[in-house]
Amino acid sequence: MKILSIETSCDETGISILECSGNIKNTSFKVLANSLNSQIKIHAPYGGVFPALAKREHLKNLPILLGRTLKKAKLEKSKKPVDLVAVTSGPGLEPALWTGIVFAKELSKKWNIPIIPVNHMEGHVLSVFGKGKEKFNVDTKKTTFPILALLVSGGHTELVLINNFGKYKIIGETLDDAAGEAFDKVARMLELPYPGGPEISKLAERERRKISKEKLEHFLGPRFPGSLSRPDHKKSSNFSSAFSLPRPMMYSKNFDFSFSGLKTAVLYLVRDLKEKDSNILQNDKIKEAIAMEFENAVVETLVHKTKKAIEQYNIKSVIVAGGVSANKYLKKEMKKLTKNKQTLYFPDKKLSGDNALMIGIVGYLKFLGRDKKGVNPSKIKAEGGLRL
Ligand code: KG4
Ligand code: ZN
């Protein structure tokens, strides 16, 4: 059967169509179309997502994207192109969520098909099994439980214990800012564009490469063929040792996180630097050094808490998902942590951010779990604070 899924929880309008078969233990999916319309450029001048604008854009984009998606799936001429519709009902921005929900209800009525509401965070969990353009399987028999999911996005930072898909227990979460939110806010302090995660990450990687090159040059000496060392290479040309940021709650006894203090530490650091030199942020080296120290602080905290949870719950598989899972350094450190011990799942780069494909996967699994019954449309509403 075919499922059409809709995602409008934040600043991406997504519609996908999947051909699904199999049972709840082993389900096969074929991607017929997967469309995404990003509003990043529209929100960038505001330095974050502006809810009223997001709603307006979703309303405008949804019918256009539907036409394009049906065409891509070669279903535009069909009177009843799909058999089921799934839609994100929360968490997220309520005005944005409502646009997708109302649209999904209209389609369900028009085509006389059942409708399934989906938790966006469950979508991120299952996103690790998806593939952008191919066929893929969700084979729960091949997955070893218990699973620990680290969900890191613009709105959430959660450690979730999973003993079976559909059964989730949040064992730790952020008490203030989400990891992605901290990346975005620190990027703004460094006068970098929105969304800040990829920008910070780029600068941090540059700083890391510089440091490892300098270490190598220091070790091999300046006359090593191909060495690009400057005469002053022994005086550190990076500022990394000059900046040290806190790792809030890293050693607290629970699995909770806090990123607001870290963000404030960057704010004070930038303020102090600007007092000495108002043009300090024109200096790329300074920005690279701050970006790396900030990324180190976030990643070390995430990895440390994940390690503790792995030990306490005897975890067999680790899922890292949500927008921040696109972070290369996080991936590298998670690989180190789980090497030869746990199976590690990360989503395809295309599925790390918000998308409708992941909503389709959950929608179909939920439909199977409900004896192929939908949910009464009048019961489906936007729930901005919906939990797993
Ligand atoms: O899951 P997502 O697309 O949207 C929400 O549901 O919130 O996550 C978006 C977040 C943004 O805060 C963005 O800055 C962050 O993911 N992000 C990154 C990277 N790519 C995206 N953070 C760190 N490193 C990245 N490479
Ligand atoms: Zn998300």
Tab-separated table of C-alpha atoms and ligand atoms in Angstrom:
chain	number	residue	atom	x	y	z
A	1	MET	CA	0.000	0.000	0.000
A	2	LYS	CA	1.001	3.604	-0.484
A	3	ILE	CA	1.386	6.156	2.271
A	4	LEU	CA	1.630	9.905	1.902
A	5	SER	CA	3.281	11.688	4.818
A	6	ILE	CA	3.429	15.350	5.767
A	7	GLU	CA	5.898	17.254	7.958
A	8	THR	CA	5.390	20.910	8.947
A	9	SER	CA	6.564	21.093	12.574
A	10	CYS	CA	9.177	23.789	12.066
A	11	ASP	CA	10.720	25.456	9.021
A	12	GLU	CA	10.700	22.620	6.480
A	13	THR	CA	7.631	21.681	4.463
A	14	GLY	CA	7.962	17.993	3.605
A	15	ILE	CA	5.774	15.541	1.702
A	16	SER	CA	6.786	11.999	0.830
A	17	ILE	CA	5.119	8.985	-0.748
A	18	LEU	CA	6.278	5.501	0.229
A	19	GLU	CA	5.195	2.118	-1.064
A	20	CYS	CA	5.046	-0.115	2.008
A	21	SER	CA	4.723	-3.853	2.524
A	22	GLY	CA	5.525	-6.546	5.067
A	23	ASN	CA	4.617	-6.868	8.693
A	24	ILE	CA	5.489	-4.926	11.789
A	25	LYS	CA	8.645	-7.006	12.444
A	26	ASN	CA	10.025	-6.609	8.964
A	27	THR	CA	8.672	-3.829	6.807
A	28	SER	CA	9.818	-2.918	3.308
A	29	PHE	CA	9.666	0.615	2.010
A	30	LYS	CA	10.178	1.973	-1.456
A	31	VAL	CA	10.551	5.719	-1.848
A	32	LEU	CA	8.279	6.896	-4.663
A	33	ALA	CA	8.879	10.570	-3.929
A	34	ASN	CA	10.418	12.615	-1.146
A	35	SER	CA	9.999	16.378	-1.391
A	36	LEU	CA	11.244	19.098	0.879
A	37	ASN	CA	10.843	22.837	0.733
A	38	SER	CA	13.185	24.591	3.117
A	39	GLN	CA	12.309	28.005	4.529
A	40	ILE	CA	15.838	28.626	5.815
A	41	LYS	CA	16.431	31.642	3.588
A	42	ILE	CA	13.187	33.265	4.713
A	43	HIS	CA	13.974	32.894	8.423
A	44	ALA	CA	17.703	33.653	8.176
A	45	PRO	CA	17.319	37.452	8.544
A	46	TYR	CA	15.558	36.837	11.896
A	47	GLY	CA	18.345	34.539	13.148
A	48	GLY	CA	15.807	31.819	13.981
A	49	VAL	CA	12.406	30.471	13.025
A	50	PHE	CA	9.581	33.015	13.074
A	51	PRO	CA	6.346	31.013	13.749
A	52	ALA	CA	3.850	33.257	11.892
A	53	LEU	CA	6.114	33.280	8.858
A	54	ALA	CA	6.568	29.496	9.032
A	55	LYS	CA	2.782	29.046	9.031
A	56	ARG	CA	2.324	31.355	6.044
A	57	GLU	CA	5.033	29.540	4.076
A	58	HIS	CA	3.666	26.057	4.875
A	59	LEU	CA	0.189	27.143	3.762
A	60	LYS	CA	1.626	28.427	0.503
A	61	ASN	CA	3.971	25.473	-0.077
A	62	LEU	CA	1.777	22.492	0.805
A	63	PRO	CA	-0.496	22.443	-2.307
A	64	ILE	CA	2.449	23.150	-4.624
A	65	LEU	CA	4.581	20.465	-3.007
A	66	LEU	CA	1.695	17.963	-3.141
A	67	GLY	CA	1.331	18.461	-6.898
A	68	ARG	CA	5.076	18.064	-7.397
A	69	THR	CA	5.276	14.978	-5.177
A	70	LEU	CA	2.336	13.191	-6.840
A	71	LYS	CA	3.908	13.909	-10.218
A	72	LYS	CA	7.283	12.567	-9.108
A	73	ALA	CA	5.567	9.392	-7.909
A	74	LYS	CA	3.643	9.241	-11.229
A	75	LEU	CA	0.358	9.337	-9.363
A	76	GLU	CA	-0.929	12.737	-10.457
A	77	LYS	CA	-3.687	11.259	-12.622
A	78	SER	CA	-4.987	8.832	-10.038
A	79	LYS	CA	-8.320	9.543	-8.297
A	80	LYS	CA	-7.122	7.892	-5.112
A	81	PRO	CA	-3.316	8.047	-5.312
A	82	VAL	CA	-2.516	6.689	-1.830
A	83	ASP	CA	-4.128	4.460	0.805
A	84	LEU	CA	-3.077	6.229	3.980
A	85	VAL	CA	-1.973	9.671	5.141
A	86	ALA	CA	0.396	10.333	8.073
A	87	VAL	CA	1.088	13.726	9.562
A	88	THR	CA	3.324	15.190	12.284
A	89	SER	CA	1.094	16.254	15.179
A	90	GLY	CA	3.883	17.412	17.564
A	91	PRO	CA	6.173	18.465	19.081
A	92	GLY	CA	6.883	21.709	17.255
A	93	LEU	CA	5.460	25.151	16.550
A	94	GLU	CA	1.691	24.820	16.881
A	95	PRO	CA	0.710	27.262	14.098
A	96	ALA	CA	3.064	25.369	11.775
A	97	LEU	CA	1.842	21.929	12.914
A	98	TRP	CA	-1.795	22.911	12.317
A	99	THR	CA	-1.141	23.684	8.644
A	100	GLY	CA	0.018	20.095	8.025
A	101	ILE	CA	-2.756	18.584	10.143
A	102	VAL	CA	-5.573	20.514	8.415
A	103	PHE	CA	-4.087	19.660	5.018
A	104	ALA	CA	-3.815	15.960	5.934
A	105	LYS	CA	-7.413	15.877	7.168
A	106	GLU	CA	-8.596	17.392	3.895
A	107	LEU	CA	-6.731	14.742	1.897
A	108	SER	CA	-8.052	11.961	4.111
A	109	LYS	CA	-11.600	13.187	3.469
A	110	LYS	CA	-11.098	13.779	-0.248
A	111	TRP	CA	-9.569	10.364	-0.902
A	112	ASN	CA	-11.545	8.610	1.837
A	113	ILE	CA	-8.437	7.132	3.449
A	114	PRO	CA	-7.376	6.685	7.092
A	115	ILE	CA	-5.119	9.181	8.835
A	116	ILE	CA	-2.359	8.590	11.408
A	117	PRO	CA	-0.779	11.301	13.607
A	118	VAL	CA	2.967	10.916	14.175
A	119	ASN	CA	5.308	12.159	16.905
A	120	HIS	CA	8.100	14.079	15.184
A	121	MET	CA	10.736	12.738	17.626
A	122	GLU	CA	9.719	9.151	16.885
A	123	GLY	CA	10.234	10.121	13.258
A	124	HIS	CA	13.818	11.125	14.043
A	125	VAL	CA	14.387	7.786	15.869
A	126	LEU	CA	13.242	5.727	12.866
A	127	SER	CA	14.953	8.064	10.375
A	128	VAL	CA	18.159	6.060	10.815
A	129	PHE	CA	16.645	3.181	8.810
A	130	GLY	CA	15.563	5.358	5.891
A	131	LYS	CA	17.261	5.864	2.585
A	132	GLY	CA	16.615	8.937	0.467
A	133	LYS	CA	16.117	7.407	-2.943
A	134	GLU	CA	16.044	3.677	-2.664
A	135	LYS	CA	14.322	0.750	-1.129
A	136	PHE	CA	14.950	0.034	2.523
A	137	ASN	CA	13.774	-2.246	5.276
A	138	VAL	CA	12.939	-1.711	8.904
A	139	ASP	CA	13.802	-5.115	10.310
A	140	THR	CA	13.218	-5.042	14.046
A	141	LYS	CA	14.518	-8.621	14.414
A	142	LYS	CA	17.937	-7.469	13.246
A	143	THR	CA	18.033	-4.669	15.784
A	144	THR	CA	19.366	-5.563	19.194
A	145	PHE	CA	17.631	-4.046	22.162
A	146	PRO	CA	17.955	-2.214	24.440
A	147	ILE	CA	18.620	0.755	22.223
A	148	LEU	CA	19.724	4.126	23.498
A	149	ALA	CA	18.695	7.045	21.292
A	150	LEU	CA	20.413	10.392	21.566
A	151	LEU	CA	18.024	12.843	19.926
A	152	VAL	CA	19.654	16.164	19.208
A	153	SER	CA	17.776	18.812	17.267
A	154	GLY	CA	16.934	22.490	17.302
A	155	GLY	CA	14.210	21.977	19.883
A	156	HIS	CA	15.257	18.813	21.737
A	157	THR	CA	18.139	17.062	23.434
A	158	GLU	CA	17.011	13.740	24.851
A	159	LEU	CA	18.438	10.391	25.841
A	160	VAL	CA	15.773	7.779	25.209
A	161	LEU	CA	15.742	4.155	26.299
A	162	ILE	CA	14.027	1.889	23.774
A	163	ASN	CA	13.118	-1.703	24.550
A	164	ASN	CA	10.875	-1.949	21.517
A	165	PHE	CA	9.896	0.504	18.801
A	166	GLY	CA	6.846	2.377	19.989
A	167	LYS	CA	7.925	2.097	23.633
A	168	TYR	CA	10.091	4.999	24.701
A	169	LYS	CA	11.418	6.177	28.033
A	170	ILE	CA	13.152	9.523	28.266
A	171	ILE	CA	15.962	9.009	30.793
A	172	GLY	CA	17.553	12.425	30.379
A	173	GLU	CA	16.903	15.695	28.608
A	174	THR	CA	18.002	19.291	28.488
A	175	LEU	CA	16.822	21.504	31.306
A	176	ASP	CA	17.090	24.629	29.160
A	177	ASP	CA	18.419	25.083	25.618
A	178	ALA	CA	18.596	22.235	23.119
A	179	ALA	CA	21.990	21.412	21.600
A	180	GLY	CA	20.970	22.703	18.148
A	181	GLU	CA	19.511	25.836	19.701
A	182	ALA	CA	22.848	26.488	21.457
A	183	PHE	CA	24.680	26.042	18.133
A	184	ASP	CA	22.295	28.533	16.506
A	185	LYS	CA	22.586	31.103	19.302
A	186	VAL	CA	26.374	30.903	19.528
A	187	ALA	CA	26.557	31.250	15.738
A	188	ARG	CA	24.569	34.458	16.014
A	189	MET	CA	27.023	35.746	18.659
A	190	LEU	CA	29.859	35.028	16.230
A	191	GLU	CA	27.922	36.856	13.490
A	192	LEU	CA	27.468	33.667	11.472
A	193	PRO	CA	24.314	32.977	9.430
A	194	TYR	CA	21.342	30.828	10.490
A	195	PRO	CA	21.197	27.841	10.931
A	196	GLY	CA	24.352	27.996	12.994
A	197	GLY	CA	25.161	24.306	13.429
A	198	PRO	CA	26.770	23.712	10.039
A	199	GLU	CA	28.560	27.099	10.202
A	200	ILE	CA	30.117	26.485	13.626
A	201	SER	CA	31.018	22.978	12.605
A	202	LYS	CA	32.834	24.217	9.489
A	203	LEU	CA	34.957	26.667	11.522
A	204	ALA	CA	35.660	24.099	14.225
A	205	GLU	CA	36.838	21.549	11.644
A	206	ARG	CA	39.167	24.146	10.161
A	207	GLU	CA	40.678	24.830	13.582
A	208	ARG	CA	41.090	21.101	14.268
A	209	ARG	CA	42.862	20.566	10.942
A	210	LYS	CA	45.134	23.517	11.665
A	211	ILE	CA	46.060	22.151	15.070
A	212	SER	CA	46.809	18.673	13.790
A	213	LYS	CA	48.922	20.079	10.960
A	214	GLU	CA	50.871	22.213	13.401
A	215	LYS	CA	51.391	19.271	15.695
A	216	LEU	CA	52.714	17.247	12.772
A	217	GLU	CA	55.011	20.062	11.669
A	218	HIS	CA	56.253	20.526	15.182
A	219	PHE	CA	56.996	16.827	15.382
A	220	LEU	CA	58.603	16.461	11.942
A	221	GLY	CA	60.386	19.810	11.936
A	222	PRO	CA	60.005	22.672	9.479
A	223	ARG	CA	62.282	21.141	6.821
A	224	PHE	CA	60.034	18.141	6.253
A	225	PRO	CA	59.230	18.149	2.506
A	226	GLY	CA	55.858	19.700	1.878
A	227	SER	CA	55.761	21.342	5.258
A	228	LEU	CA	54.025	24.696	5.157
A	229	SER	CA	55.286	25.850	8.493
A	230	ARG	CA	55.777	29.526	9.084
A	231	PRO	CA	58.878	30.862	10.869
A	232	ASP	CA	56.761	31.415	13.971
A	233	HIS	CA	55.177	27.983	13.848
A	234	LYS	CA	56.292	27.179	17.348
A	235	LYS	CA	54.368	30.103	18.743
A	236	SER	CA	50.845	28.828	18.578
A	237	SER	CA	49.015	30.462	15.677
A	238	ASN	CA	45.683	29.264	17.061
A	239	PHE	CA	43.860	30.589	20.054
A	240	SER	CA	42.406	27.322	21.255
A	241	SER	CA	44.441	27.188	24.450
A	242	ALA	CA	43.355	30.738	25.261
A	243	PHE	CA	39.669	29.852	25.456
A	244	SER	CA	38.163	27.436	27.833
A	245	LEU	CA	34.418	26.979	28.073
A	246	PRO	CA	32.457	25.055	30.727
A	247	ARG	CA	30.896	21.598	30.234
A	248	PRO	CA	27.699	22.208	32.217
A	249	MET	CA	26.248	19.217	34.098
A	250	MET	CA	28.794	16.882	32.529
A	251	TYR	CA	29.432	15.188	35.860
A	252	SER	CA	25.937	15.490	37.342
A	253	LYS	CA	24.576	12.177	38.586
A	254	ASN	CA	21.615	12.083	36.180
A	255	PHE	CA	21.357	11.985	32.379
A	256	ASP	CA	20.134	15.549	31.989
A	257	PHE	CA	21.837	18.284	30.018
A	258	SER	CA	22.102	22.060	30.218
A	259	PHE	CA	23.458	24.247	27.450
A	260	SER	CA	22.309	27.666	28.543
A	261	GLY	CA	25.352	28.297	30.804
A	262	LEU	CA	27.678	27.334	27.992
A	263	LYS	CA	25.895	29.746	25.666
A	264	THR	CA	26.191	32.526	28.280
A	265	ALA	CA	29.900	31.749	28.723
A	266	VAL	CA	30.376	32.347	24.984
A	267	LEU	CA	28.374	35.563	25.270
A	268	TYR	CA	30.684	36.893	28.018
A	269	LEU	CA	33.781	35.729	26.189
A	270	VAL	CA	32.751	37.536	23.001
A	271	ARG	CA	31.747	40.639	24.995
A	272	ASP	CA	35.156	40.752	26.742
A	273	LEU	CA	37.025	40.237	23.478
A	274	LYS	CA	34.987	42.968	21.794
A	275	GLU	CA	35.766	45.366	24.647
A	276	LYS	CA	39.435	44.978	23.848
A	277	ASP	CA	38.961	45.146	20.097
A	278	SER	CA	35.580	46.005	18.582
A	279	ASN	CA	36.585	44.389	15.270
A	280	ILE	CA	37.660	41.130	16.876
A	281	LEU	CA	35.037	39.087	15.016
A	282	GLN	CA	36.609	40.036	11.712
A	283	ASN	CA	39.436	37.752	12.796
A	284	ASP	CA	38.667	34.276	11.443
A	285	LYS	CA	41.250	32.644	13.708
A	286	ILE	CA	39.443	33.869	16.807
A	287	LYS	CA	36.092	32.630	15.486
A	288	GLU	CA	37.558	29.250	14.569
A	289	ALA	CA	39.072	28.836	18.028
A	290	ILE	CA	35.810	29.739	19.808
A	291	ALA	CA	33.801	27.506	17.465
A	292	MET	CA	36.054	24.526	18.159
A	293	GLU	CA	36.040	24.987	21.915
A	294	PHE	CA	32.237	25.357	21.869
A	295	GLU	CA	31.764	22.261	19.683
A	296	ASN	CA	34.163	20.318	21.918
A	297	ALA	CA	32.140	21.317	24.974
A	298	VAL	CA	28.815	20.222	23.439
A	299	VAL	CA	30.124	16.974	21.973
A	300	GLU	CA	32.068	15.975	25.105
A	301	THR	CA	28.963	16.476	27.215
A	302	LEU	CA	26.736	14.504	24.840
A	303	VAL	CA	29.254	11.670	24.543
A	304	HIS	CA	29.949	11.494	28.270
A	305	LYS	CA	26.256	11.183	29.200
A	306	THR	CA	25.690	8.658	26.430
A	307	LYS	CA	28.606	6.593	27.770
A	308	LYS	CA	27.153	6.610	31.288
A	309	ALA	CA	23.719	5.564	30.014
A	310	ILE	CA	25.244	2.761	27.890
A	311	GLU	CA	26.920	1.352	30.995
A	312	GLN	CA	23.937	1.709	33.305
A	313	TYR	CA	21.389	0.149	30.921
A	314	ASN	CA	23.654	-2.403	29.241
A	315	ILE	CA	22.872	-0.884	25.862
A	316	LYS	CA	23.344	-2.956	22.688
A	317	SER	CA	22.568	-0.369	19.993
A	318	VAL	CA	22.909	3.392	19.854
A	319	ILE	CA	20.867	5.694	17.623
A	320	VAL	CA	21.926	9.301	17.126
A	321	ALA	CA	19.347	11.378	15.249
A	322	GLY	CA	17.945	14.889	14.757
A	323	GLY	CA	19.485	17.872	12.978
A	324	VAL	CA	22.663	17.940	15.103
A	325	SER	CA	23.430	14.325	14.115
A	326	ALA	CA	24.803	15.861	10.888
A	327	ASN	CA	27.715	17.099	13.000
A	328	LYS	CA	30.906	15.349	11.849
A	329	TYR	CA	32.746	15.646	15.135
A	330	LEU	CA	29.825	14.170	17.064
A	331	LYS	CA	29.753	11.243	14.642
A	332	LYS	CA	33.483	10.670	14.980
A	333	GLU	CA	33.358	10.668	18.779
A	334	MET	CA	30.268	8.422	18.870
A	335	LYS	CA	32.055	5.939	16.599
A	336	LYS	CA	34.978	5.887	19.020
A	337	LEU	CA	32.657	5.379	21.973
A	338	THR	CA	30.705	2.456	20.511
A	339	LYS	CA	33.477	0.776	18.484
A	340	ASN	CA	33.279	-3.034	18.709
A	341	LYS	CA	30.714	-2.768	21.513
A	342	GLN	CA	27.424	-1.363	20.297
A	343	THR	CA	25.828	-1.089	16.873
A	344	LEU	CA	25.745	2.573	15.964
A	345	TYR	CA	23.028	4.119	13.774
A	346	PHE	CA	23.142	7.581	12.251
A	347	PRO	CA	20.675	8.816	9.595
A	348	ASP	CA	21.729	9.481	6.018
A	349	LYS	CA	22.852	13.098	5.783
A	350	LYS	CA	19.652	13.920	3.837
A	351	LEU	CA	17.465	12.506	6.580
A	352	SER	CA	19.181	14.067	9.600
A	353	GLY	CA	17.166	17.264	9.369
A	354	ASP	CA	13.377	17.432	9.306
A	355	ASN	CA	11.738	15.472	6.499
A	356	ALA	CA	8.476	13.729	5.678
A	357	LEU	CA	10.053	10.359	4.864
A	358	MET	CA	10.721	9.596	8.529
A	359	ILE	CA	7.099	10.509	9.326
A	360	GLY	CA	5.960	7.996	6.684
A	361	ILE	CA	8.009	5.190	8.255
A	362	VAL	CA	6.472	5.744	11.696
A	363	GLY	CA	3.014	6.320	10.212
A	364	TYR	CA	3.024	2.936	8.501
A	365	LEU	CA	4.394	1.067	11.533
A	366	LYS	CA	1.731	2.680	13.729
A	367	PHE	CA	-0.959	1.797	11.213
A	368	LEU	CA	0.134	-1.872	11.335
A	369	GLY	CA	0.222	-1.713	15.138
A	370	ARG	CA	-3.379	-0.474	15.184
A	371	ASP	CA	-4.676	-3.434	13.137
A	372	LYS	CA	-4.634	-1.289	10.023
A	373	LYS	CA	-6.952	1.290	11.501
A	374	GLY	CA	-6.541	5.039	11.354
A	375	VAL	CA	-7.271	7.588	14.079
A	376	ASN	CA	-10.525	9.559	14.246
A	377	PRO	CA	-9.602	12.859	12.492
A	378	SER	CA	-11.514	14.936	15.064
A	379	LYS	CA	-9.121	13.601	17.741
A	380	ILE	CA	-5.993	14.777	15.904
A	381	LYS	CA	-4.696	18.131	17.040
A	382	ALA	CA	-1.403	20.036	17.129
A	383	GLU	CA	0.501	19.357	20.333
A	384	GLY	CA	3.496	21.670	20.536
A	385	GLY	CA	4.846	19.992	23.674
A	386	LEU	CA	4.102	16.361	22.727
A	387	ARG	CA	6.526	13.927	24.416
A	388	LEU	CA	7.737	10.524	23.347
B	1	KG4	O1	15.960	18.232	13.569
B	1	KG4	P1	16.123	19.570	12.999
B	1	KG4	O2	16.293	19.701	11.495
B	1	KG4	O3	14.934	20.500	13.387
B	1	KG4	C1	14.295	20.402	14.626
B	1	KG4	O4	13.424	19.505	14.771
B	1	KG4	O5	14.669	21.219	15.499
B	1	KG4	O6	17.396	20.258	13.706
B	1	KG4	C2	17.834	21.539	13.364
B	1	KG4	C3	19.060	21.876	14.191
B	1	KG4	C4	19.487	23.335	14.058
B	1	KG4	O7	19.631	23.883	15.340
B	1	KG4	C5	20.822	23.253	13.333
B	1	KG4	O8	21.725	24.298	13.667
B	1	KG4	C6	21.337	21.915	13.804
B	1	KG4	O9	20.185	21.094	13.795
B	1	KG4	N1	22.375	21.371	12.913
B	1	KG4	C7	23.652	21.154	13.306
B	1	KG4	C8	24.360	20.687	12.162
B	1	KG4	N2	23.473	20.657	11.108
B	1	KG4	C9	22.271	21.075	11.601
B	1	KG4	N3	24.257	21.297	14.496
B	1	KG4	C10	25.569	20.996	14.585
B	1	KG4	N4	26.304	20.569	13.548
B	1	KG4	C11	25.754	20.407	12.322
B	1	KG4	N5	26.494	19.984	11.294
B	2	ZN	ZN	13.366	17.688	14.001
